[in-house]
Amino acid sequence: MIEHNLQHTVSLLTRTPAALNALLRDLPESWTFRNEGENTWTAFDVVGHLIHGERTDWMPRARMILQFGEARTFEAFDRLAHIQERQGKSLGQLLDEFAGLRSENLGELRALNLREEDLARHGQHPALGVVTLSQLLGTWAAHDLTHLHQISRIMAHQYRGTVGPWKAYLGVLQCAGHSAP
Amino acid sequence: MIEHNLQHTVSLLTRTPAALNALLRDLPESWTFRNEGENTWTAFDVVGHLIHGERTDWMPRARMILQFGEARTFEAFDRLAHIQERQGKSLGQLLDEFAGLRSENLGELRALNLREEDLARHGQHPALGVVTLSQLLGTWAAHDLTHLHQISRIMAHQYRGTVGPWKAYLGVLQCAGHSAP
């Protein structure tokens, strides 16, 4: 098993809501409500997706591993559920909601007081097969980063013309690291 | 000329230091002082690079365009100067320095009170040839985003093993949008 420092994972998870808040709150909608073309997401959509993960993915799956091990398969994560999460809400509301849910979830994670042997426990992913609690919690942090990466790319995309010939120097405009939407 | 809303550019430029601060300050060094392999940067290096840009790139070039137009070529931007910028400093110090310099530069930009016709003025880039002030200022914002994109990728790279089979779902781990370092 790859060594996993849970405190480092929690450090990152703790910071993401404030980082997104500092970046996105009250930013003009030309940055936050535009996407990269058909069937792609806006920064606003991404925050809705992160909220859905807090509600249905990370801690529910962690609890399932601790309670049932491999005996019960995780619910599939609905990658389009952000459409419901965001309904009728402002970006500011979504940012507040994400921060609140994350904070609750991290409180619950701390209360579990996980030990090394807990992190090694197995669960059953509907597509990936057997995974460990350690991998699930590491993925929670890396998932924040993949969406920060995506948000910076979505926003840069809005300036692909504005930058003129500098386009050649801006790696983000050549990024092909797209997640399935 | 592509329409350029300077207020939107300034909105983004204003937020980047706080976003990086929220993400990086006091984060364990296993996130911030590791790179992606030989001849690549750490998150700490990137903040040093952003500081160097505030000192020598964006506003000095803007002033040069307004004063000399195409008659004087910009100084080439030293992409390795962050090594000097960071010498003997902590990440917290670099984050403070970046925030201070950015705030000064934006104050100076506002004081220029640029009009539409100023944004269309030409300058001479040592490699790209003729560029406009609009393109320079748009690139300042997109450059923030390319480095936020890079930082999220550098940090995710540290968890490429920790996430186990979820690697396949994390776009950031497949990113090929690397700037020249």
mmCIF file of C-alpha atoms in Angstrom:
data_model
loop_
_atom_site.group_PDB
_atom_site.id
_atom_site.type_symbol
_atom_site.label_atom_id
_atom_site.label_comp_id
_atom_site.label_asym_id
_atom_site.label_seq_id
_atom_site.Cartn_x
_atom_site.Cartn_y
_atom_site.Cartn_z
ATOM 1 C CA MET A 1 0.000 0.000 0.000
ATOM 2 C CA ILE A 2 1.175 3.493 -0.875
ATOM 3 C CA GLU A 3 1.903 5.499 2.236
ATOM 4 C CA HIS A 4 -0.865 7.986 2.832
ATOM 5 C CA ASN A 5 -0.571 10.866 5.259
ATOM 6 C CA LEU A 6 -4.204 11.579 6.065
ATOM 7 C CA GLN A 7 -3.317 14.892 7.680
ATOM 8 C CA HIS A 8 -1.925 16.101 4.348
ATOM 9 C CA THR A 9 -5.116 15.082 2.586
ATOM 10 C CA VAL A 10 -7.207 16.916 5.169
ATOM 11 C CA SER A 11 -4.997 20.032 4.873
ATOM 12 C CA LEU A 12 -5.812 20.296 1.192
ATOM 13 C CA LEU A 13 -9.499 19.454 1.597
ATOM 14 C CA THR A 14 -9.787 22.163 4.243
ATOM 15 C CA ARG A 15 -8.414 24.850 1.943
ATOM 16 C CA THR A 16 -10.313 24.278 -1.306
ATOM 17 C CA PRO A 17 -13.564 26.079 -0.396
ATOM 18 C CA ALA A 18 -11.722 29.251 0.643
ATOM 19 C CA ALA A 19 -9.531 29.141 -2.462
ATOM 20 C CA LEU A 20 -12.561 28.865 -4.765
ATOM 21 C CA ASN A 21 -14.320 31.558 -2.797
ATOM 22 C CA ALA A 22 -11.367 33.951 -3.155
ATOM 23 C CA LEU A 23 -11.104 33.216 -6.869
ATOM 24 C CA LEU A 24 -14.756 33.206 -7.919
ATOM 25 C CA ARG A 25 -16.996 35.237 -5.596
ATOM 26 C CA ASP A 26 -18.399 38.337 -7.305
ATOM 27 C CA LEU A 27 -16.272 37.769 -10.387
ATOM 28 C CA PRO A 28 -18.066 39.012 -13.544
ATOM 29 C CA GLU A 29 -20.290 36.374 -15.130
ATOM 30 C CA SER A 30 -18.234 36.485 -18.322
ATOM 31 C CA TRP A 31 -15.670 34.470 -16.318
ATOM 32 C CA THR A 32 -17.929 32.207 -14.277
ATOM 33 C CA PHE A 33 -20.982 31.546 -16.484
ATOM 34 C CA ARG A 34 -19.235 30.641 -19.723
ATOM 35 C CA ASN A 35 -18.091 27.197 -20.751
ATOM 36 C CA GLU A 36 -15.675 25.713 -23.308
ATOM 37 C CA GLY A 37 -18.323 24.875 -25.909
ATOM 38 C CA GLU A 38 -21.190 22.444 -26.291
ATOM 39 C CA ASN A 39 -21.548 19.877 -23.491
ATOM 40 C CA THR A 40 -18.873 21.468 -21.338
ATOM 41 C CA TRP A 41 -19.120 23.091 -17.940
ATOM 42 C CA THR A 42 -18.938 26.591 -16.555
ATOM 43 C CA ALA A 43 -17.084 27.370 -13.305
ATOM 44 C CA PHE A 44 -20.558 27.661 -11.758
ATOM 45 C CA ASP A 45 -21.387 24.097 -12.876
ATOM 46 C CA VAL A 46 -18.145 22.817 -11.345
ATOM 47 C CA VAL A 47 -19.018 24.237 -7.925
ATOM 48 C CA GLY A 48 -22.427 22.512 -8.177
ATOM 49 C CA HIS A 49 -20.623 19.258 -8.976
ATOM 50 C CA LEU A 50 -18.332 19.651 -5.956
ATOM 51 C CA ILE A 51 -21.401 20.152 -3.741
ATOM 52 C CA HIS A 52 -22.963 16.971 -5.074
ATOM 53 C CA GLY A 53 -19.759 15.087 -4.256
ATOM 54 C CA GLU A 54 -19.899 16.330 -0.658
ATOM 55 C CA ARG A 55 -23.476 15.113 -0.336
ATOM 56 C CA THR A 56 -23.343 11.751 -2.044
ATOM 57 C CA ASP A 57 -19.830 10.597 -2.828
ATOM 58 C CA TRP A 58 -16.921 10.900 -0.424
ATOM 59 C CA MET A 59 -18.148 10.447 3.120
ATOM 60 C CA PRO A 60 -21.076 8.170 2.230
ATOM 61 C CA ARG A 61 -18.620 5.873 0.456
ATOM 62 C CA ALA A 62 -16.148 6.048 3.353
ATOM 63 C CA ARG A 63 -18.914 5.021 5.761
ATOM 64 C CA MET A 64 -19.931 2.213 3.438
ATOM 65 C CA ILE A 65 -16.383 0.838 3.379
ATOM 66 C CA LEU A 66 -16.146 0.929 7.168
ATOM 67 C CA GLN A 67 -19.547 -0.688 7.611
ATOM 68 C CA PHE A 68 -19.793 -3.198 4.776
ATOM 69 C CA GLY A 69 -16.336 -3.564 3.236
ATOM 70 C CA GLU A 70 -16.521 -5.177 -0.204
ATOM 71 C CA ALA A 71 -19.957 -6.629 0.483
ATOM 72 C CA ARG A 72 -21.850 -3.622 -0.788
ATOM 73 C CA THR A 73 -21.082 -1.741 -4.033
ATOM 74 C CA PHE A 74 -20.988 2.082 -3.965
ATOM 75 C CA GLU A 75 -23.840 3.960 -5.584
ATOM 76 C CA ALA A 76 -22.661 5.241 -8.968
ATOM 77 C CA PHE A 77 -21.762 8.937 -8.783
ATOM 78 C CA ASP A 78 -24.070 11.024 -10.963
ATOM 79 C CA ARG A 79 -21.806 13.418 -12.865
ATOM 80 C CA LEU A 80 -24.762 15.462 -14.080
ATOM 81 C CA ALA A 81 -26.427 15.996 -10.718
ATOM 82 C CA HIS A 82 -24.905 19.496 -10.446
ATOM 83 C CA ILE A 83 -27.769 20.599 -12.690
ATOM 84 C CA GLN A 84 -30.124 19.985 -9.776
ATOM 85 C CA GLU A 85 -27.726 21.324 -7.167
ATOM 86 C CA ARG A 86 -27.429 24.690 -8.825
ATOM 87 C CA GLN A 87 -31.137 25.201 -9.641
ATOM 88 C CA GLY A 88 -32.182 28.748 -8.851
ATOM 89 C CA LYS A 89 -29.034 29.510 -6.876
ATOM 90 C CA SER A 90 -26.375 32.167 -7.233
ATOM 91 C CA LEU A 91 -22.674 31.358 -7.379
ATOM 92 C CA GLY A 92 -22.274 32.963 -3.951
ATOM 93 C CA GLN A 93 -24.879 30.601 -2.515
ATOM 94 C CA LEU A 94 -23.159 27.585 -4.045
ATOM 95 C CA LEU A 95 -19.801 28.670 -2.636
ATOM 96 C CA ASP A 96 -21.328 29.002 0.844
ATOM 97 C CA GLU A 97 -23.019 25.639 0.533
ATOM 98 C CA PHE A 98 -19.820 23.932 -0.591
ATOM 99 C CA ALA A 99 -17.878 25.445 2.332
ATOM 100 C CA GLY A 100 -20.538 24.373 4.837
ATOM 101 C CA LEU A 101 -20.813 20.803 3.558
ATOM 102 C CA ARG A 102 -17.050 20.373 3.343
ATOM 103 C CA SER A 103 -16.611 21.574 6.875
ATOM 104 C CA GLU A 104 -19.284 19.159 8.154
ATOM 105 C CA ASN A 105 -17.749 16.273 6.251
ATOM 106 C CA LEU A 106 -14.258 16.977 7.570
ATOM 107 C CA GLY A 107 -15.667 17.141 11.096
ATOM 108 C CA GLU A 108 -17.191 13.747 10.555
ATOM 109 C CA LEU A 109 -13.960 12.377 9.081
ATOM 110 C CA ARG A 110 -11.978 13.567 12.114
ATOM 111 C CA ALA A 111 -14.512 12.007 14.453
ATOM 112 C CA LEU A 112 -13.910 8.614 12.809
ATOM 113 C CA ASN A 113 -10.359 8.796 14.146
ATOM 114 C CA LEU A 114 -9.095 6.488 11.413
ATOM 115 C CA ARG A 115 -6.064 4.294 12.022
ATOM 116 C CA GLU A 116 -3.601 2.841 9.533
ATOM 117 C CA GLU A 117 -5.525 -0.448 9.368
ATOM 118 C CA ASP A 118 -8.793 1.364 8.617
ATOM 119 C CA LEU A 119 -7.188 3.072 5.621
ATOM 120 C CA ALA A 120 -6.307 -0.353 4.215
ATOM 121 C CA ARG A 121 -9.929 -1.556 4.288
ATOM 122 C CA HIS A 122 -11.563 -2.518 1.008
ATOM 123 C CA GLY A 123 -14.686 -1.308 -0.742
ATOM 124 C CA GLN A 124 -16.357 -2.165 -4.039
ATOM 125 C CA HIS A 125 -16.550 0.475 -6.763
ATOM 126 C CA PRO A 126 -19.207 -0.141 -9.451
ATOM 127 C CA ALA A 127 -16.705 0.332 -12.317
ATOM 128 C CA LEU A 128 -13.210 0.202 -10.793
ATOM 129 C CA GLY A 129 -13.667 -2.909 -8.652
ATOM 130 C CA VAL A 130 -11.881 -3.211 -5.306
ATOM 131 C CA VAL A 131 -10.545 0.056 -3.899
ATOM 132 C CA THR A 132 -9.215 1.021 -0.460
ATOM 133 C CA LEU A 133 -10.411 3.674 1.949
ATOM 134 C CA SER A 134 -6.980 5.274 1.548
ATOM 135 C CA GLN A 135 -7.503 5.557 -2.226
ATOM 136 C CA LEU A 136 -10.984 6.999 -1.735
ATOM 137 C CA LEU A 137 -9.766 9.720 0.626
ATOM 138 C CA GLY A 138 -6.725 10.531 -1.536
ATOM 139 C CA THR A 139 -9.045 10.821 -4.525
ATOM 140 C CA TRP A 140 -11.257 13.255 -2.620
ATOM 141 C CA ALA A 141 -8.275 15.666 -2.468
ATOM 142 C CA ALA A 142 -7.085 14.994 -6.025
ATOM 143 C CA HIS A 143 -10.660 15.513 -7.240
ATOM 144 C CA ASP A 144 -10.573 19.049 -5.770
ATOM 145 C CA LEU A 145 -7.370 19.637 -7.738
ATOM 146 C CA THR A 146 -8.735 18.242 -11.000
ATOM 147 C CA HIS A 147 -11.624 20.695 -10.746
ATOM 148 C CA LEU A 148 -9.412 23.634 -9.811
ATOM 149 C CA HIS A 149 -7.392 22.688 -12.877
ATOM 150 C CA GLN A 150 -10.599 22.574 -14.928
ATOM 151 C CA ILE A 151 -11.876 25.933 -13.618
ATOM 152 C CA SER A 152 -8.603 27.669 -14.474
ATOM 153 C CA ARG A 153 -8.793 26.147 -17.961
ATOM 154 C CA ILE A 154 -12.460 27.119 -18.495
ATOM 155 C CA MET A 155 -11.694 30.677 -17.457
ATOM 156 C CA ALA A 156 -8.533 30.947 -19.561
ATOM 157 C CA HIS A 157 -10.556 29.710 -22.539
ATOM 158 C CA GLN A 158 -12.625 32.903 -22.356
ATOM 159 C CA TYR A 159 -9.428 34.884 -23.095
ATOM 160 C CA ARG A 160 -8.085 32.680 -25.913
ATOM 161 C CA GLY A 161 -8.645 35.515 -28.375
ATOM 162 C CA THR A 162 -7.846 38.404 -26.043
ATOM 163 C CA VAL A 163 -4.241 37.263 -25.565
ATOM 164 C CA GLY A 164 -3.382 37.413 -29.291
ATOM 165 C CA PRO A 165 0.003 35.859 -30.144
ATOM 166 C CA TRP A 166 0.766 35.091 -26.479
ATOM 167 C CA LYS A 167 -1.522 32.087 -26.901
ATOM 168 C CA ALA A 168 1.558 30.091 -27.884
ATOM 169 C CA TYR A 169 3.112 30.613 -24.433
ATOM 170 C CA LEU A 170 0.089 29.788 -22.296
ATOM 171 C CA GLY A 171 0.071 26.089 -21.452
ATOM 172 C CA VAL A 172 -3.484 26.235 -20.136
ATOM 173 C CA LEU A 173 -4.747 27.008 -23.659
ATOM 174 C CA GLN A 174 -3.146 23.783 -24.930
ATOM 175 C CA CYS A 175 -4.459 21.630 -22.090
ATOM 176 C CA ALA A 176 -5.879 18.283 -23.136
ATOM 177 C CA GLY A 177 -6.379 17.017 -19.603
ATOM 178 C CA HIS A 178 -10.149 16.998 -19.739
ATOM 179 C CA SER A 179 -12.109 14.802 -17.398
ATOM 180 C CA ALA A 180 -15.210 13.201 -18.782
ATOM 181 C CA PRO A 181 -17.625 16.087 -18.225
ATOM 182 C CA MET B 1 -9.404 44.132 -32.399
ATOM 183 C CA ILE B 2 -11.037 41.672 -30.021
ATOM 184 C CA GLU B 3 -13.285 43.425 -27.545
ATOM 185 C CA HIS B 4 -11.560 43.636 -24.189
ATOM 186 C CA ASN B 5 -13.353 44.568 -20.999
ATOM 187 C CA LEU B 6 -10.511 45.852 -18.856
ATOM 188 C CA GLN B 7 -12.657 45.752 -15.731
ATOM 189 C CA HIS B 8 -13.047 42.006 -16.176
ATOM 190 C CA THR B 9 -9.297 41.598 -16.510
ATOM 191 C CA VAL B 10 -8.740 43.637 -13.361
ATOM 192 C CA SER B 11 -11.389 41.616 -11.465
ATOM 193 C CA LEU B 12 -9.422 38.447 -12.073
ATOM 194 C CA LEU B 13 -6.020 40.009 -11.412
ATOM 195 C CA THR B 14 -7.322 41.331 -8.097
ATOM 196 C CA ARG B 15 -8.401 37.896 -6.901
ATOM 197 C CA THR B 16 -5.401 35.704 -7.748
ATOM 198 C CA PRO B 17 -3.208 36.552 -4.728
ATOM 199 C CA ALA B 18 -5.996 35.767 -2.241
ATOM 200 C CA ALA B 19 -6.867 32.553 -4.062
ATOM 201 C CA LEU B 20 -3.251 31.345 -3.961
ATOM 202 C CA ASN B 21 -2.982 32.419 -0.361
ATOM 203 C CA ALA B 22 -6.098 30.445 0.615
ATOM 204 C CA LEU B 23 -4.872 27.399 -1.262
ATOM 205 C CA LEU B 24 -1.184 27.334 -0.329
ATOM 206 C CA ARG B 25 -0.442 29.102 2.963
ATOM 207 C CA ASP B 26 0.697 26.667 5.686
ATOM 208 C CA LEU B 27 -0.040 23.686 3.483
ATOM 209 C CA PRO B 28 2.398 20.808 4.253
ATOM 210 C CA GLU B 29 5.584 20.981 2.205
ATOM 211 C CA SER B 30 4.801 17.624 0.615
ATOM 212 C CA TRP B 31 2.269 19.605 -1.457
ATOM 213 C CA THR B 32 4.145 22.844 -2.045
ATOM 214 C CA PHE B 33 7.828 21.882 -2.248
ATOM 215 C CA ARG B 34 7.588 18.961 -4.637
ATOM 216 C CA ASN B 35 7.724 19.153 -8.404
ATOM 217 C CA GLU B 36 6.763 16.912 -11.338
ATOM 218 C CA GLY B 37 10.271 15.557 -11.960
ATOM 219 C CA GLU B 38 13.587 16.870 -13.243
ATOM 220 C CA ASN B 39 13.536 20.455 -14.541
ATOM 221 C CA THR B 40 9.999 21.109 -13.397
ATOM 222 C CA TRP B 41 8.646 23.523 -10.838
ATOM 223 C CA THR B 42 7.173 23.318 -7.370
ATOM 224 C CA ALA B 43 4.169 25.440 -6.330
ATOM 225 C CA PHE B 44 6.705 27.524 -4.387
ATOM 226 C CA ASP B 45 8.692 28.149 -7.600
ATOM 227 C CA VAL B 46 5.535 29.243 -9.390
ATOM 228 C CA VAL B 47 4.792 31.911 -6.784
ATOM 229 C CA GLY B 48 8.375 33.181 -7.199
ATOM 230 C CA HIS B 49 7.794 33.344 -10.951
ATOM 231 C CA LEU B 50 4.566 35.324 -10.469
ATOM 232 C CA ILE B 51 6.469 37.809 -8.277
ATOM 233 C CA HIS B 52 9.093 38.263 -10.960
ATOM 234 C CA GLY B 53 6.355 38.989 -13.495
ATOM 235 C CA GLU B 54 4.933 41.709 -11.241
ATOM 236 C CA ARG B 55 8.358 43.315 -10.968
ATOM 237 C CA THR B 56 9.617 43.119 -14.508
ATOM 238 C CA ASP B 57 6.982 42.059 -17.011
ATOM 239 C CA TRP B 58 3.429 43.388 -17.029
ATOM 240 C CA MET B 59 3.431 46.990 -15.905
ATOM 241 C CA PRO B 60 6.937 47.791 -17.164
ATOM 242 C CA ARG B 61 5.868 46.555 -20.620
ATOM 243 C CA ALA B 62 2.579 48.468 -20.425
ATOM 244 C CA ARG B 63 4.501 51.642 -19.640
ATOM 245 C CA MET B 64 6.895 50.938 -22.502
ATOM 246 C CA ILE B 65 4.010 50.601 -24.963
ATOM 247 C CA LEU B 66 2.476 53.874 -23.798
ATOM 248 C CA GLN B 67 5.792 55.698 -23.895
ATOM 249 C CA PHE B 68 7.583 54.261 -26.907
ATOM 250 C CA GLY B 69 5.074 52.206 -28.915
ATOM 251 C CA GLU B 70 6.826 49.841 -31.316
ATOM 252 C CA ALA B 71 10.039 51.838 -31.195
ATOM 253 C CA ARG B 72 11.483 49.973 -28.257
ATOM 254 C CA THR B 73 11.476 46.165 -27.869
ATOM 255 C CA PHE B 74 10.470 44.692 -24.499
ATOM 256 C CA GLU B 75 13.144 43.156 -22.336
ATOM 257 C CA ALA B 76 12.931 39.376 -22.649
ATOM 258 C CA PHE B 77 11.189 37.867 -19.623
ATOM 259 C CA ASP B 78 13.523 35.644 -17.638
ATOM 260 C CA ARG B 79 11.578 32.491 -16.898
ATOM 261 C CA LEU B 80 14.194 31.264 -14.442
ATOM 262 C CA ALA B 81 14.405 34.426 -12.357
ATOM 263 C CA HIS B 82 12.124 32.919 -9.712
ATOM 264 C CA ILE B 83 15.220 31.172 -8.417
ATOM 265 C CA GLN B 84 16.499 34.533 -7.246
ATOM 266 C CA GLU B 85 13.094 35.777 -6.110
ATOM 267 C CA ARG B 86 12.597 32.900 -3.730
ATOM 268 C CA GLN B 87 16.108 32.817 -2.240
ATOM 269 C CA GLY B 88 15.977 32.374 1.529
ATOM 270 C CA LYS B 89 12.263 33.096 1.713
ATOM 271 C CA SER B 90 9.336 31.100 3.038
ATOM 272 C CA LEU B 91 6.235 30.417 0.976
ATOM 273 C CA GLY B 92 4.289 32.722 3.319
ATOM 274 C CA GLN B 93 6.721 35.540 2.572
ATOM 275 C CA LEU B 94 6.406 34.988 -1.183
ATOM 276 C CA LEU B 95 2.596 35.005 -0.959
ATOM 277 C CA ASP B 96 2.708 38.312 0.940
ATOM 278 C CA GLU B 97 5.150 39.777 -1.543
ATOM 279 C CA PHE B 98 3.040 38.717 -4.513
ATOM 280 C CA ALA B 99 -0.102 40.235 -2.965
ATOM 281 C CA GLY B 100 1.701 43.516 -2.212
ATOM 282 C CA LEU B 101 3.234 43.877 -5.670
ATOM 283 C CA ARG B 102 -0.008 42.960 -7.431
ATOM 284 C CA SER B 103 -1.910 45.525 -5.423
ATOM 285 C CA GLU B 104 0.647 48.241 -6.248
ATOM 286 C CA ASN B 105 0.592 47.345 -9.930
ATOM 287 C CA LEU B 106 -3.202 47.408 -10.116
ATOM 288 C CA GLY B 107 -3.197 50.796 -8.399
ATOM 289 C CA GLU B 108 -0.798 52.026 -11.041
ATOM 290 C CA LEU B 109 -2.898 50.509 -13.828
ATOM 291 C CA ARG B 110 -6.042 52.254 -12.544
ATOM 292 C CA ALA B 111 -4.183 55.547 -12.320
ATOM 293 C CA LEU B 112 -3.351 55.305 -16.038
ATOM 294 C CA ASN B 113 -7.079 55.572 -16.702
ATOM 295 C CA LEU B 114 -6.722 53.763 -20.022
ATOM 296 C CA ARG B 115 -9.160 54.469 -22.842
ATOM 297 C CA GLU B 116 -10.195 52.249 -25.735
ATOM 298 C CA GLU B 117 -7.626 53.865 -28.046
ATOM 299 C CA ASP B 118 -4.811 53.253 -25.536
ATOM 300 C CA LEU B 119 -5.632 49.543 -25.489
ATOM 301 C CA ALA B 120 -5.126 49.446 -29.265
ATOM 302 C CA ARG B 121 -1.587 50.840 -29.032
ATOM 303 C CA HIS B 122 1.272 48.693 -30.312
ATOM 304 C CA GLY B 123 4.429 47.415 -28.705
ATOM 305 C CA GLN B 124 7.283 45.226 -29.874
ATOM 306 C CA HIS B 125 7.762 41.794 -28.314
ATOM 307 C CA PRO B 126 11.266 40.286 -28.741
ATOM 308 C CA ALA B 127 9.900 36.979 -30.101
ATOM 309 C CA LEU B 128 6.230 37.549 -30.970
ATOM 310 C CA GLY B 129 6.613 40.806 -32.890
ATOM 311 C CA VAL B 130 3.918 43.454 -32.767
ATOM 312 C CA VAL B 131 1.457 43.104 -29.904
ATOM 313 C CA THR B 132 -1.185 45.440 -28.470
ATOM 314 C CA LEU B 133 -1.574 46.802 -24.965
ATOM 315 C CA SER B 134 -4.931 45.001 -24.871
ATOM 316 C CA GLN B 135 -3.220 41.686 -25.588
ATOM 317 C CA LEU B 136 -0.561 42.359 -22.948
ATOM 318 C CA LEU B 137 -3.130 43.082 -20.239
ATOM 319 C CA GLY B 138 -5.342 40.140 -21.253
ATOM 320 C CA THR B 139 -2.263 37.912 -21.089
ATOM 321 C CA TRP B 140 -1.493 39.159 -17.588
ATOM 322 C CA ALA B 141 -4.827 37.628 -16.440
ATOM 323 C CA ALA B 142 -4.510 34.461 -18.536
ATOM 324 C CA HIS B 143 -0.962 34.027 -17.195
ATOM 325 C CA ASP B 144 -2.393 33.898 -13.654
ATOM 326 C CA LEU B 145 -4.752 31.170 -14.849
ATOM 327 C CA THR B 146 -2.047 29.159 -16.610
ATOM 328 C CA HIS B 147 -0.103 29.084 -13.359
ATOM 329 C CA LEU B 148 -3.121 28.206 -11.235
ATOM 330 C CA HIS B 149 -3.662 25.400 -13.723
ATOM 331 C CA GLN B 150 -0.011 24.390 -13.325
ATOM 332 C CA ILE B 151 -0.098 24.512 -9.510
ATOM 333 C CA SER B 152 -3.183 22.288 -9.379
ATOM 334 C CA ARG B 153 -1.439 19.854 -11.731
ATOM 335 C CA ILE B 154 1.841 19.855 -9.750
ATOM 336 C CA MET B 155 -0.049 19.168 -6.548
ATOM 337 C CA ALA B 156 -2.246 16.451 -8.051
ATOM 338 C CA HIS B 157 0.921 14.783 -9.359
ATOM 339 C CA GLN B 158 1.976 14.151 -5.737
ATOM 340 C CA TYR B 159 -1.137 11.960 -5.341
ATOM 341 C CA ARG B 160 -0.860 10.020 -8.606
ATOM 342 C CA GLY B 161 -0.145 6.835 -6.644
ATOM 343 C CA THR B 162 -2.374 7.556 -3.659
ATOM 344 C CA VAL B 163 -5.544 7.588 -5.768
ATOM 345 C CA GLY B 164 -5.045 4.024 -7.086
ATOM 346 C CA PRO B 165 -7.459 3.080 -9.893
ATOM 347 C CA TRP B 166 -9.252 6.463 -9.721
ATOM 348 C CA LYS B 167 -6.312 7.809 -11.715
ATOM 349 C CA ALA B 168 -8.306 6.997 -14.865
ATOM 350 C CA TYR B 169 -11.037 9.490 -13.896
ATOM 351 C CA LEU B 170 -8.844 12.433 -12.922
ATOM 352 C CA GLY B 171 -8.231 14.663 -15.926
ATOM 353 C CA VAL B 172 -5.512 16.625 -14.165
ATOM 354 C CA LEU B 173 -3.325 13.490 -14.116
ATOM 355 C CA GLN B 174 -3.578 13.263 -17.913
ATOM 356 C CA CYS B 175 -2.854 16.955 -18.496
ATOM 357 C CA ALA B 176 -0.443 17.709 -21.297
ATOM 358 C CA GLY B 177 -0.901 21.479 -21.126
ATOM 359 C CA HIS B 178 2.570 22.239 -19.874
ATOM 360 C CA SER B 179 4.046 25.646 -20.399
ATOM 361 C CA ALA B 180 7.727 25.742 -21.175
ATOM 362 C CA PRO B 181 9.090 25.842 -17.602
#
